[in-house]
Amino acid sequence: MKQERTVIGVDLGGTNMRAGLVKGNTIALHAQRLVPKTTDATLVVKELIALITEVLTPEVTAIGIGVPSLVGRQSGIVYDVQNIPSWKEVPLRGILTGMFNLPVYINNDANCFAVGERVFGSGMEFDDFVGLITGTGMGGGIIKNGHLMQDQNCGAGEFGMIPYLDHDYEYYCSGQFFTNQYGIAGDVLAAQAEAGDPTAIEAFNEYGRHLGHGIKTILLAVDPQAIIIGGSVSQSFHLYKNSLWDEINRFPYRITLKNIRILPSQMAEIAIFGAAALCIDNTDNVTEL
C-alpha cells in the first residue's frame, strides 16, 4: 500500500457542485454549492474556485473534476456542459492550474465512475472492465490494463448514444425508459414492484431485456472481464437481474459468457471518489495501491 495521499474530487452537476477532500479511502471534508443560473460562464468558474477553496488544505497534491460533457484531453477545455448553458468552451484546466498551482485532471462523469470503481470499489479486482452508469442517462467508462482508456475527447464508452430500435440505448436502458414507456419514475415503479404489482414487475423485466441487448453490444465492442453498473437504476438490480441474464445468455460466444462478471456498484459518494481517482489514475499504477 502506497503512502496515503490527499486529493480533491469535484462533482460538477447541473444543479449542484460538490467537492470532497479525499484522504486515503475517506472523505475528510465536504462542501457543496448551487451552480449559478447565469449566462456568464466566469461566474460559474468563480463559484467553482470558491468551492474548491473550502476543502483545500496544504496536503493536497492534485484536483480531479468530473463533468457531464466532453473534454479535450490534451487541452483541458470543457465543451458544452449539460445543464450549464453558459459553458460552451471553457479552458478549465488552465484556469484552475493557474489559480491553485496544482495538477488538475478533468474527465466526463461516466469515466470518473469507472476509474473510481477501479481505485476505490469493486473494480480493484479487474484490470479490464466497463463502468456503466444507468441513471438519468446511460454512459460508460472503459478501464483497460488497469487504467482509464486514453481517448481524444473523453467520450469513449458513450454506449447510450448507439442507435437501438426506434431511438438509442439511452432511451431504453436508463431511467428514461420508465417515464418514456410507463409514464412513471423508476423509483416509484421499483416500490410498486417490491410490493408485488405485476405491471411494475414486468416493467423491470422489460428494462432488463433492453439492458441485456446493450450489454451484448458492449461485450462485442470491448470484451471486458466485468461490467460494473452504477447510477440510480442500478439500485433496483435485483428486480431486473434475471431478465438481464436471460438476454445476455443469447450471446453467441460461450467463452465470453463463461467468464463475464456483471455486478452493481456498492460505492457511496462515487462521484466525488471518481473525480479524486482521476488524480491517482493519471499518476500511479493503481494495481500497486
C-alpha positions as protocol buffer text, in pm:
chain_id: "A"
residue {
  index: 1
  type: MET
  ca { x: 0 y: 0 z: 0 }
}
residue {
  index: 2
  type: LYS
  ca { x: 142 y: 334 z: -101 }
}
residue {
  index: 3
  type: GLN
  ca { x: 160 y: 625 z: 142 }
}
residue {
  index: 4
  type: GLU
  ca { x: -179 y: 783 z: 192 }
}
residue {
  index: 5
  type: ARG
  ca { x: -227 y: 1078 z: -40 }
}
residue {
  index: 6
  type: THR
  ca { x: -463 y: 1373 z: -20 }
}
residue {
  index: 7
  type: VAL
  ca { x: -650 y: 1495 z: -328 }
}
residue {
  index: 8
  type: ILE
  ca { x: -970 y: 1685 z: -406 }
}
residue {
  index: 9
  type: GLY
  ca { x: -1256 y: 1535 z: -602 }
}
residue {
  index: 10
  type: VAL
  ca { x: -1519 y: 1763 z: -757 }
}
residue {
  index: 11
  type: ASP
  ca { x: -1855 y: 1655 z: -897 }
}
residue {
  index: 12
  type: LEU
  ca { x: -1990 y: 1928 z: -1124 }
}
residue {
  index: 13
  type: GLY
  ca { x: -2359 y: 1868 z: -1175 }
}
residue {
  index: 14
  type: GLY
  ca { x: -2626 y: 2076 z: -1340 }
}
residue {
  index: 15
  type: THR
  ca { x: -2787 y: 2190 z: -1012 }
}
residue {
  index: 16
  type: ASN
  ca { x: -2514 y: 2142 z: -752 }
}
residue {
  index: 17
  type: MET
  ca { x: -2137 y: 2132 z: -747 }
}
residue {
  index: 18
  type: ARG
  ca { x: -1981 y: 1921 z: -473 }
}
residue {
  index: 19
  type: ALA
  ca { x: -1622 y: 1884 z: -356 }
}
residue {
  index: 20
  type: GLY
  ca { x: -1453 y: 1642 z: -120 }
}
residue {
  index: 21
  type: LEU
  ca { x: -1111 y: 1631 z: 40 }
}
residue {
  index: 22
  type: VAL
  ca { x: -1018 y: 1266 z: -9 }
}
residue {
  index: 23
  type: LYS
  ca { x: -755 y: 1123 z: 224 }
}
residue {
  index: 24
  type: GLY
  ca { x: -680 y: 763 z: 150 }
}
residue {
  index: 25
  type: ASN
  ca { x: -1021 y: 595 z: 127 }
}
residue {
  index: 26
  type: THR
  ca { x: -1224 y: 855 z: 316 }
}
residue {
  index: 27
  type: ILE
  ca { x: -1376 y: 1197 z: 250 }
}
residue {
  index: 28
  type: ALA
  ca { x: -1233 y: 1415 z: 526 }
}
residue {
  index: 29
  type: LEU
  ca { x: -1405 y: 1740 z: 425 }
}
residue {
  index: 30
  type: HIS
  ca { x: -1712 y: 1801 z: 213 }
}
residue {
  index: 31
  type: ALA
  ca { x: -1856 y: 2118 z: 56 }
}
residue {
  index: 32
  type: GLN
  ca { x: -2148 y: 2193 z: -174 }
}
residue {
  index: 33
  type: ARG
  ca { x: -2276 y: 2496 z: -364 }
}
residue {
  index: 34
  type: LEU
  ca { x: -2553 y: 2565 z: -611 }
}
residue {
  index: 35
  type: VAL
  ca { x: -2450 y: 2610 z: -973 }
}
residue {
  index: 36
  type: PRO
  ca { x: -2532 y: 2973 z: -1053 }
}
residue {
  index: 37
  type: LYS
  ca { x: -2815 y: 3020 z: -1302 }
}
residue {
  index: 38
  type: THR
  ca { x: -2642 y: 3268 z: -1527 }
}
residue {
  index: 39
  type: THR
  ca { x: -2536 y: 3329 z: -1885 }
}
residue {
  index: 40
  type: ASP
  ca { x: -2194 y: 3443 z: -1761 }
}
residue {
  index: 41
  type: ALA
  ca { x: -1954 y: 3147 z: -1768 }
}
residue {
  index: 42
  type: THR
  ca { x: -1699 y: 3328 z: -1550 }
}
residue {
  index: 43
  type: LEU
  ca { x: -1945 y: 3346 z: -1259 }
}
residue {
  index: 44
  type: VAL
  ca { x: -1977 y: 2968 z: -1259 }
}
residue {
  index: 45
  type: VAL
  ca { x: -1599 y: 2935 z: -1267 }
}
residue {
  index: 46
  type: LYS
  ca { x: -1566 y: 3173 z: -971 }
}
residue {
  index: 47
  type: GLU
  ca { x: -1817 y: 2969 z: -772 }
}
residue {
  index: 48
  type: LEU
  ca { x: -1624 y: 2651 z: -854 }
}
residue {
  index: 49
  type: ILE
  ca { x: -1299 y: 2811 z: -737 }
}
residue {
  index: 50
  type: ALA
  ca { x: -1468 y: 2917 z: -411 }
}
residue {
  index: 51
  type: LEU
  ca { x: -1597 y: 2562 z: -362 }
}
residue {
  index: 52
  type: ILE
  ca { x: -1255 y: 2406 z: -409 }
}
residue {
  index: 53
  type: THR
  ca { x: -1103 y: 2660 z: -172 }
}
residue {
  index: 54
  type: GLU
  ca { x: -1341 y: 2543 z: 102 }
}
residue {
  index: 55
  type: VAL
  ca { x: -1181 y: 2197 z: 110 }
}
residue {
  index: 56
  type: LEU
  ca { x: -826 y: 2291 z: 13 }
}
residue {
  index: 57
  type: THR
  ca { x: -551 y: 2209 z: 263 }
}
residue {
  index: 58
  type: PRO
  ca { x: -171 y: 2226 z: 234 }
}
residue {
  index: 59
  type: GLU
  ca { x: -151 y: 1846 z: 193 }
}
residue {
  index: 60
  type: VAL
  ca { x: -349 y: 1844 z: -134 }
}
residue {
  index: 61
  type: THR
  ca { x: -140 y: 1718 z: -425 }
}
residue {
  index: 62
  type: ALA
  ca { x: -393 y: 1731 z: -713 }
}
residue {
  index: 63
  type: ILE
  ca { x: -752 y: 1813 z: -808 }
}
residue {
  index: 64
  type: GLY
  ca { x: -986 y: 1591 z: -1010 }
}
residue {
  index: 65
  type: ILE
  ca { x: -1310 y: 1711 z: -1164 }
}
residue {
  index: 66
  type: GLY
  ca { x: -1596 y: 1515 z: -1319 }
}
residue {
  index: 67
  type: VAL
  ca { x: -1817 y: 1697 z: -1568 }
}
residue {
  index: 68
  type: PRO
  ca { x: -2126 y: 1586 z: -1767 }
}
residue {
  index: 69
  type: SER
  ca { x: -1969 y: 1674 z: -2102 }
}
residue {
  index: 70
  type: LEU
  ca { x: -1679 y: 1613 z: -2336 }
}
residue {
  index: 71
  type: VAL
  ca { x: -1330 y: 1732 z: -2250 }
}
residue {
  index: 72
  type: GLY
  ca { x: -1031 y: 1791 z: -2474 }
}
residue {
  index: 73
  type: ARG
  ca { x: -781 y: 1552 z: -2320 }
}
residue {
  index: 74
  type: GLN
  ca { x: -476 y: 1747 z: -2436 }
}
residue {
  index: 75
  type: SER
  ca { x: -617 y: 2097 z: -2399 }
}
residue {
  index: 76
  type: GLY
  ca { x: -818 y: 2060 z: -2080 }
}
residue {
  index: 77
  type: ILE
  ca { x: -1103 y: 2251 z: -2244 }
}
residue {
  index: 78
  type: VAL
  ca { x: -1456 y: 2157 z: -2132 }
}
residue {
  index: 79
  type: TYR
  ca { x: -1721 y: 2167 z: -2405 }
}
residue {
  index: 80
  type: ASP
  ca { x: -2099 y: 2211 z: -2387 }
}
residue {
  index: 81
  type: VAL
  ca { x: -2166 y: 2111 z: -2026 }
}
residue {
  index: 82
  type: GLN
  ca { x: -2515 y: 1968 z: -1985 }
}
residue {
  index: 83
  type: ASN
  ca { x: -2742 y: 2189 z: -1774 }
}
residue {
  index: 84
  type: ILE
  ca { x: -2484 y: 2471 z: -1761 }
}
residue {
  index: 85
  type: PRO
  ca { x: -2572 y: 2658 z: -2083 }
}
residue {
  index: 86
  type: SER
  ca { x: -2302 y: 2923 z: -2035 }
}
residue {
  index: 87
  type: TRP
  ca { x: -2022 y: 2665 z: -2053 }
}
residue {
  index: 88
  type: LYS
  ca { x: -1972 y: 2620 z: -2425 }
}
residue {
  index: 89
  type: GLU
  ca { x: -1592 y: 2615 z: -2434 }
}
residue {
  index: 90
  type: VAL
  ca { x: -1417 y: 2670 z: -2102 }
}
residue {
  index: 91
  type: PRO
  ca { x: -1038 y: 2620 z: -2062 }
}
residue {
  index: 92
  type: LEU
  ca { x: -1099 y: 2483 z: -1715 }
}
residue {
  index: 93
  type: ARG
  ca { x: -772 y: 2302 z: -1654 }
}
residue {
  index: 94
  type: GLY
  ca { x: -567 y: 2608 z: -1741 }
}
residue {
  index: 95
  type: ILE
  ca { x: -777 y: 2833 z: -1519 }
}
residue {
  index: 96
  type: LEU
  ca { x: -763 y: 2603 z: -1215 }
}
residue {
  index: 97
  type: THR
  ca { x: -396 y: 2512 z: -1257 }
}
residue {
  index: 98
  type: GLY
  ca { x: -311 y: 2881 z: -1262 }
}
residue {
  index: 99
  type: MET
  ca { x: -529 y: 2952 z: -959 }
}
residue {
  index: 100
  type: PHE
  ca { x: -415 y: 2667 z: -732 }
}
residue {
  index: 101
  type: ASN
  ca { x: -71 y: 2577 z: -874 }
}
residue {
  index: 102
  type: LEU
  ca { x: -167 y: 2209 z: -863 }
}
residue {
  index: 103
  type: PRO
  ca { x: -215 y: 1939 z: -1127 }
}
residue {
  index: 104
  type: VAL
  ca { x: -580 y: 1933 z: -1242 }
}
residue {
  index: 105
  type: TYR
  ca { x: -741 y: 1632 z: -1410 }
}
residue {
  index: 106
  type: ILE
  ca { x: -1081 y: 1658 z: -1580 }
}
residue {
  index: 107
  type: ASN
  ca { x: -1297 y: 1392 z: -1736 }
}
residue {
  index: 108
  type: ASN
  ca { x: -1661 y: 1315 z: -1801 }
}
residue {
  index: 109
  type: ASP
  ca { x: -1872 y: 1172 z: -1521 }
}
residue {
  index: 110
  type: ALA
  ca { x: -1903 y: 822 z: -1668 }
}
residue {
  index: 111
  type: ASN
  ca { x: -1526 y: 788 z: -1694 }
}
residue {
  index: 112
  type: CYS
  ca { x: -1495 y: 914 z: -1338 }
}
residue {
  index: 113
  type: PHE
  ca { x: -1736 y: 643 z: -1225 }
}
residue {
  index: 114
  type: ALA
  ca { x: -1524 y: 375 z: -1391 }
}
residue {
  index: 115
  type: VAL
  ca { x: -1191 y: 492 z: -1255 }
}
residue {
  index: 116
  type: GLY
  ca { x: -1348 y: 546 z: -913 }
}
residue {
  index: 117
  type: GLU
  ca { x: -1456 y: 183 z: -909 }
}
residue {
  index: 118
  type: ARG
  ca { x: -1107 y: 80 z: -1019 }
}
residue {
  index: 119
  type: VAL
  ca { x: -929 y: 273 z: -743 }
}
residue {
  index: 120
  type: PHE
  ca { x: -1179 y: 251 z: -457 }
}
residue {
  index: 121
  type: GLY
  ca { x: -1450 y: -4 z: -539 }
}
residue {
  index: 122
  type: SER
  ca { x: -1532 y: -344 z: -691 }
}
residue {
  index: 123
  type: GLY
  ca { x: -1313 y: -271 z: -993 }
}
residue {
  index: 124
  type: MET
  ca { x: -998 y: -323 z: -786 }
}
residue {
  index: 125
  type: GLU
  ca { x: -1012 y: -694 z: -875 }
}
residue {
  index: 126
  type: PHE
  ca { x: -1032 y: -634 z: -1254 }
}
residue {
  index: 127
  type: ASP
  ca { x: -775 y: -497 z: -1498 }
}
residue {
  index: 128
  type: ASP
  ca { x: -1027 y: -469 z: -1783 }
}
residue {
  index: 129
  type: PHE
  ca { x: -1386 y: -367 z: -1721 }
}
residue {
  index: 130
  type: VAL
  ca { x: -1658 y: -123 z: -1816 }
}
residue {
  index: 131
  type: GLY
  ca { x: -1819 y: 106 z: -1560 }
}
residue {
  index: 132
  type: LEU
  ca { x: -2173 y: 162 z: -1688 }
}
residue {
  index: 133
  type: ILE
  ca { x: -2393 y: 440 z: -1549 }
}
residue {
  index: 134
  type: THR
  ca { x: -2768 y: 387 z: -1580 }
}
residue {
  index: 135
  type: GLY
  ca { x: -2938 y: 687 z: -1426 }
}
residue {
  index: 136
  type: THR
  ca { x: -3081 y: 994 z: -1593 }
}
residue {
  index: 137
  type: GLY
  ca { x: -2885 y: 879 z: -1898 }
}
residue {
  index: 138
  type: MET
  ca { x: -2661 y: 590 z: -1998 }
}
residue {
  index: 139
  type: GLY
  ca { x: -2286 y: 624 z: -2035 }
}
residue {
  index: 140
  type: GLY
  ca { x: -1976 y: 420 z: -1972 }
}
residue {
  index: 141
  type: GLY
  ca { x: -1609 y: 439 z: -1891 }
}
residue {
  index: 142
  type: ILE
  ca { x: -1359 y: 179 z: -2012 }
}
residue {
  index: 143
  type: ILE
  ca { x: -1074 y: 51 z: -1795 }
}
residue {
  index: 144
  type: LYS
  ca { x: -800 y: -123 z: -1994 }
}
residue {
  index: 145
  type: ASN
  ca { x: -484 y: -270 z: -1841 }
}
residue {
  index: 146
  type: GLY
  ca { x: -574 y: -118 z: -1508 }
}
residue {
  index: 147
  type: HIS
  ca { x: -620 y: 240 z: -1629 }
}
residue {
  index: 148
  type: LEU
  ca { x: -882 y: 455 z: -1792 }
}
residue {
  index: 149
  type: MET
  ca { x: -859 y: 414 z: -2167 }
}
residue {
  index: 150
  type: GLN
  ca { x: -689 y: 713 z: -2328 }
}
residue {
  index: 151
  type: ASP
  ca { x: -913 y: 862 z: -2596 }
}
residue {
  index: 152
  type: GLN
  ca { x: -917 y: 1206 z: -2756 }
}
residue {
  index: 153
  type: ASN
  ca { x: -1227 y: 1376 z: -2610 }
}
residue {
  index: 154
  type: CYS
  ca { x: -1311 y: 1163 z: -2305 }
}
residue {
  index: 155
  type: GLY
  ca { x: -1607 y: 1026 z: -2500 }
}
residue {
  index: 156
  type: ALA
  ca { x: -1520 y: 657 z: -2541 }
}
residue {
  index: 157
  type: GLY
  ca { x: -1782 y: 438 z: -2376 }
}
residue {
  index: 158
  type: GLU
  ca { x: -2085 y: 654 z: -2458 }
}
residue {
  index: 159
  type: PHE
  ca { x: -2282 y: 341 z: -2545 }
}
residue {
  index: 160
  type: GLY
  ca { x: -2612 y: 513 z: -2471 }
}
residue {
  index: 161
  type: MET
  ca { x: -2586 y: 709 z: -2794 }
}
residue {
  index: 162
  type: ILE
  ca { x: -2572 y: 396 z: -3013 }
}
residue {
  index: 163
  type: PRO
  ca { x: -2895 y: 361 z: -3219 }
}
residue {
  index: 164
  type: TYR
  ca { x: -3128 y: 91 z: -3088 }
}
residue {
  index: 165
  type: LEU
  ca { x: -3482 y: 9 z: -3203 }
}
residue {
  index: 166
  type: ASP
  ca { x: -3654 y: 341 z: -3282 }
}
residue {
  index: 167
  type: HIS
  ca { x: -3429 y: 555 z: -3058 }
}
residue {
  index: 168
  type: ASP
  ca { x: -3099 y: 471 z: -2889 }
}
residue {
  index: 169
  type: TYR
  ca { x: -2982 y: 263 z: -2594 }
}
residue {
  index: 170
  type: GLU
  ca { x: -3013 y: 555 z: -2352 }
}
residue {
  index: 171
  type: TYR
  ca { x: -3386 y: 580 z: -2427 }
}
residue {
  index: 172
  type: TYR
  ca { x: -3439 y: 216 z: -2324 }
}
residue {
  index: 173
  type: CYS
  ca { x: -3152 y: 144 z: -2081 }
}
residue {
  index: 174
  type: SER
  ca { x: -3162 y: 439 z: -1840 }
}
residue {
  index: 175
  type: GLY
  ca { x: -3419 y: 584 z: -1605 }
}
residue {
  index: 176
  type: GLN
  ca { x: -3577 y: 745 z: -1910 }
}
residue {
  index: 177
  type: PHE
  ca { x: -3724 y: 407 z: -2002 }
}
residue {
  index: 178
  type: PHE
  ca { x: -3976 y: 409 z: -1720 }
}
residue {
  index: 179
  type: THR
  ca { x: -4106 y: 758 z: -1788 }
}
residue {
  index: 180
  type: ASN
  ca { x: -4096 y: 706 z: -2166 }
}
residue {
  index: 181
  type: GLN
  ca { x: -4280 y: 375 z: -2166 }
}
residue {
  index: 182
  type: TYR
  ca { x: -4484 y: 378 z: -1844 }
}
residue {
  index: 183
  type: GLY
  ca { x: -4514 y: 745 z: -1756 }
}
residue {
  index: 184
  type: ILE
  ca { x: -4388 y: 675 z: -1402 }
}
residue {
  index: 185
  type: ALA
  ca { x: -4049 y: 745 z: -1242 }
}
residue {
  index: 186
  type: GLY
  ca { x: -3829 y: 443 z: -1192 }
}
residue {
  index: 187
  type: ASP
  ca { x: -3811 y: 472 z: -813 }
}
residue {
  index: 188
  type: VAL
  ca { x: -4191 y: 477 z: -789 }
}
residue {
  index: 189
  type: LEU
  ca { x: -4217 y: 171 z: -1012 }
}
residue {
  index: 190
  type: ALA
  ca { x: -3948 y: -2 z: -806 }
}
residue {
  index: 191
  type: ALA
  ca { x: -4152 y: 45 z: -489 }
}
residue {
  index: 192
  type: GLN
  ca { x: -4458 y: -92 z: -669 }
}
residue {
  index: 193
  type: ALA
  ca { x: -4260 y: -391 z: -795 }
}
residue {
  index: 194
  type: GLU
  ca { x: -4135 y: -462 z: -443 }
}
residue {
  index: 195
  type: ALA
  ca { x: -4500 y: -461 z: -332 }
}
residue {
  index: 196
  type: GLY
  ca { x: -4584 y: -723 z: -596 }
}
residue {
  index: 197
  type: ASP
  ca { x: -4753 y: -510 z: -860 }
}
residue {
  index: 198
  type: PRO
  ca { x: -4745 y: -721 z: -1181 }
}
residue {
  index: 199
  type: THR
  ca { x: -4721 y: -422 z: -1419 }
}
residue {
  index: 200
  type: ALA
  ca { x: -4425 y: -281 z: -1230 }
}
residue {
  index: 201
  type: ILE
  ca { x: -4257 y: -622 z: -1217 }
}
residue {
  index: 202
  type: GLU
  ca { x: -4295 y: -659 z: -1593 }
}
residue {
  index: 203
  type: ALA
  ca { x: -4159 y: -305 z: -1643 }
}
residue {
  index: 204
  type: PHE
  ca { x: -3831 y: -409 z: -1479 }
}
residue {
  index: 205
  type: ASN
  ca { x: -3827 y: -739 z: -1668 }
}
residue {
  index: 206
  type: GLU
  ca { x: -3861 y: -545 z: -1991 }
}
residue {
  index: 207
  type: TYR
  ca { x: -3594 y: -300 z: -1882 }
}
residue {
  index: 208
  type: GLY
  ca { x: -3359 y: -590 z: -1807 }
}
residue {
  index: 209
  type: ARG
  ca { x: -3408 y: -731 z: -2157 }
}
residue {
  index: 210
  type: HIS
  ca { x: -3323 y: -395 z: -2315 }
}
residue {
  index: 211
  type: LEU
  ca { x: -3016 y: -351 z: -2095 }
}
residue {
  index: 212
  type: GLY
  ca { x: -2916 y: -706 z: -2184 }
}
residue {
  index: 213
  type: HIS
  ca { x: -2913 y: -606 z: -2551 }
}
residue {
  index: 214
  type: GLY
  ca { x: -2698 y: -307 z: -2462 }
}
residue {
  index: 215
  type: ILE
  ca { x: -2453 y: -518 z: -2266 }
}
residue {
  index: 216
  type: LYS
  ca { x: -2420 y: -764 z: -2556 }
}
residue {
  index: 217
  type: THR
  ca { x: -2313 y: -468 z: -2771 }
}
residue {
  index: 218
  type: ILE
  ca { x: -2056 y: -375 z: -2509 }
}
residue {
  index: 219
  type: LEU
  ca { x: -1927 y: -733 z: -2499 }
}
residue {
  index: 220
  type: LEU
  ca { x: -1877 y: -729 z: -2874 }
}
residue {
  index: 221
  type: ALA
  ca { x: -1709 y: -388 z: -2873 }
}
residue {
  index: 222
  type: VAL
  ca { x: -1487 y: -415 z: -2564 }
}
residue {
  index: 223
  type: ASP
  ca { x: -1478 y: -779 z: -2443 }
}
residue {
  index: 224
  type: PRO
  ca { x: -1416 y: -684 z: -2075 }
}
residue {
  index: 225
  type: GLN
  ca { x: -1367 y: -903 z: -1770 }
}
residue {
  index: 226
  type: ALA
  ca { x: -1660 y: -735 z: -1597 }
}
residue {
  index: 227
  type: ILE
  ca { x: -1929 y: -470 z: -1621 }
}
residue {
  index: 228
  type: ILE
  ca { x: -1999 y: -270 z: -1306 }
}
residue {
  index: 229
  type: ILE
  ca { x: -2336 y: -95 z: -1319 }
}
residue {
  index: 230
  type: GLY
  ca { x: -2394 y: 230 z: -1133 }
}
residue {
  index: 231
  type: GLY
  ca { x: -2650 y: 508 z: -1137 }
}
residue {
  index: 232
  type: SER
  ca { x: -2995 y: 525 z: -983 }
}
residue {
  index: 233
  type: VAL
  ca { x: -3144 y: 230 z: -1174 }
}
residue {
  index: 234
  type: SER
  ca { x: -2865 y: 0 z: -1052 }
}
residue {
  index: 235
  type: GLN
  ca { x: -3020 y: 20 z: -704 }
}
residue {
  index: 236
  type: SER
  ca { x: -3301 y: -199 z: -842 }
}
residue {
  index: 237
  type: PHE
  ca { x: -3061 y: -454 z: -993 }
}
residue {
  index: 238
  type: HIS
  ca { x: -3235 y: -742 z: -816 }
}
residue {
  index: 239
  type: LEU
  ca { x: -3561 y: -654 z: -997 }
}
residue {
  index: 240
  type: TYR
  ca { x: -3416 y: -699 z: -1346 }
}
residue {
  index: 241
  type: LYS
  ca { x: -3117 y: -929 z: -1291 }
}
residue {
  index: 242
  type: ASN
  ca { x: -3294 y: -1243 z: -1417 }
}
residue {
  index: 243
  type: SER
  ca { x: -3431 y: -1092 z: -1738 }
}
residue {
  index: 244
  type: LEU
  ca { x: -3096 y: -923 z: -1797 }
}
residue {
  index: 245
  type: TRP
  ca { x: -2919 y: -1258 z: -1789 }
}
residue {
  index: 246
  type: ASP
  ca { x: -3190 y: -1425 z: -1997 }
}
residue {
  index: 247
  type: GLU
  ca { x: -3099 y: -1186 z: -2276 }
}
residue {
  index: 248
  type: ILE
  ca { x: -2722 y: -1192 z: -2224 }
}
residue {
  index: 249
  type: ASN
  ca { x: -2723 y: -1571 z: -2234 }
}
residue {
  index: 250
  type: ARG
  ca { x: -2820 y: -1544 z: -2602 }
}
residue {
  index: 251
  type: PHE
  ca { x: -2473 y: -1402 z: -2672 }
}
residue {
  index: 252
  type: PRO
  ca { x: -2306 y: -1611 z: -2946 }
}
residue {
  index: 253
  type: TYR
  ca { x: -1965 y: -1666 z: -2782 }
}
residue {
  index: 254
  type: ARG
  ca { x: -1979 y: -1917 z: -2498 }
}
residue {
  index: 255
  type: ILE
  ca { x: -1631 y: -1839 z: -2364 }
}
residue {
  index: 256
  type: THR
  ca { x: -1741 y: -1480 z: -2304 }
}
residue {
  index: 257
  type: LEU
  ca { x: -2049 y: -1593 z: -2113 }
}
residue {
  index: 258
  type: LYS
  ca { x: -1838 y: -1828 z: -1904 }
}
residue {
  index: 259
  type: ASN
  ca { x: -1605 y: -1552 z: -1784 }
}
residue {
  index: 260
  type: ILE
  ca { x: -1801 y: -1225 z: -1778 }
}
residue {
  index: 261
  type: ARG
  ca { x: -1898 y: -1073 z: -1442 }
}
residue {
  index: 262
  type: ILE
  ca { x: -2186 y: -827 z: -1414 }
}
residue {
  index: 263
  type: LEU
  ca { x: -2246 y: -660 z: -1080 }
}
residue {
  index: 264
  type: PRO
  ca { x: -2399 y: -345 z: -934 }
}
residue {
  index: 265
  type: SER
  ca { x: -2182 y: -79 z: -775 }
}
residue {
  index: 266
  type: GLN
  ca { x: -2156 y: -80 z: -395 }
}
residue {
  index: 267
  type: MET
  ca { x: -1986 y: 260 z: -372 }
}
residue {
  index: 268
  type: ALA
  ca { x: -2130 y: 555 z: -181 }
}
residue {
  index: 269
  type: GLU
  ca { x: -2024 y: 906 z: -292 }
}
residue {
  index: 270
  type: ILE
  ca { x: -1883 y: 754 z: -611 }
}
residue {
  index: 271
  type: ALA
  ca { x: -1899 y: 1088 z: -799 }
}
residue {
  index: 272
  type: ILE
  ca { x: -1653 y: 1253 z: -559 }
}
residue {
  index: 273
  type: PHE
  ca { x: -1437 y: 942 z: -523 }
}
residue {
  index: 274
  type: GLY
  ca { x: -1437 y: 901 z: -901 }
}
residue {
  index: 275
  type: ALA
  ca { x: -1317 y: 1255 z: -961 }
}
residue {
  index: 276
  type: ALA
  ca { x: -1049 y: 1209 z: -696 }
}
residue {
  index: 277
  type: ALA
  ca { x: -945 y: 882 z: -860 }
}
residue {
  index: 278
  type: LEU
  ca { x: -853 y: 1074 z: -1177 }
}
residue {
  index: 279
  type: CYS
  ca { x: -558 y: 1214 z: -986 }
}
residue {
  index: 280
  type: ILE
  ca { x: -440 y: 865 z: -892 }
}
residue {
  index: 281
  type: ASP
  ca { x: -507 y: 706 z: -1231 }
}
residue {
  index: 282
  type: ASN
  ca { x: -301 y: 975 z: -1403 }
}
residue {
  index: 283
  type: THR
  ca { x: 0 y: 944 z: -1171 }
}
residue {
  index: 284
  type: ASP
  ca { x: 14 y: 584 z: -1047 }
}
residue {
  index: 285
  type: ASN
  ca { x: -23 y: 225 z: -1145 }
}
residue {
  index: 286
  type: VAL
  ca { x: -340 y: 161 z: -946 }
}
residue {
  index: 287
  type: THR
  ca { x: -261 y: -210 z: -917 }
}
residue {
  index: 288
  type: GLU
  ca { x: 6 y: -106 z: -669 }
}
residue {
  index: 289
  type: LEU
  ca { x: -232 y: 79 z: -436 }
}
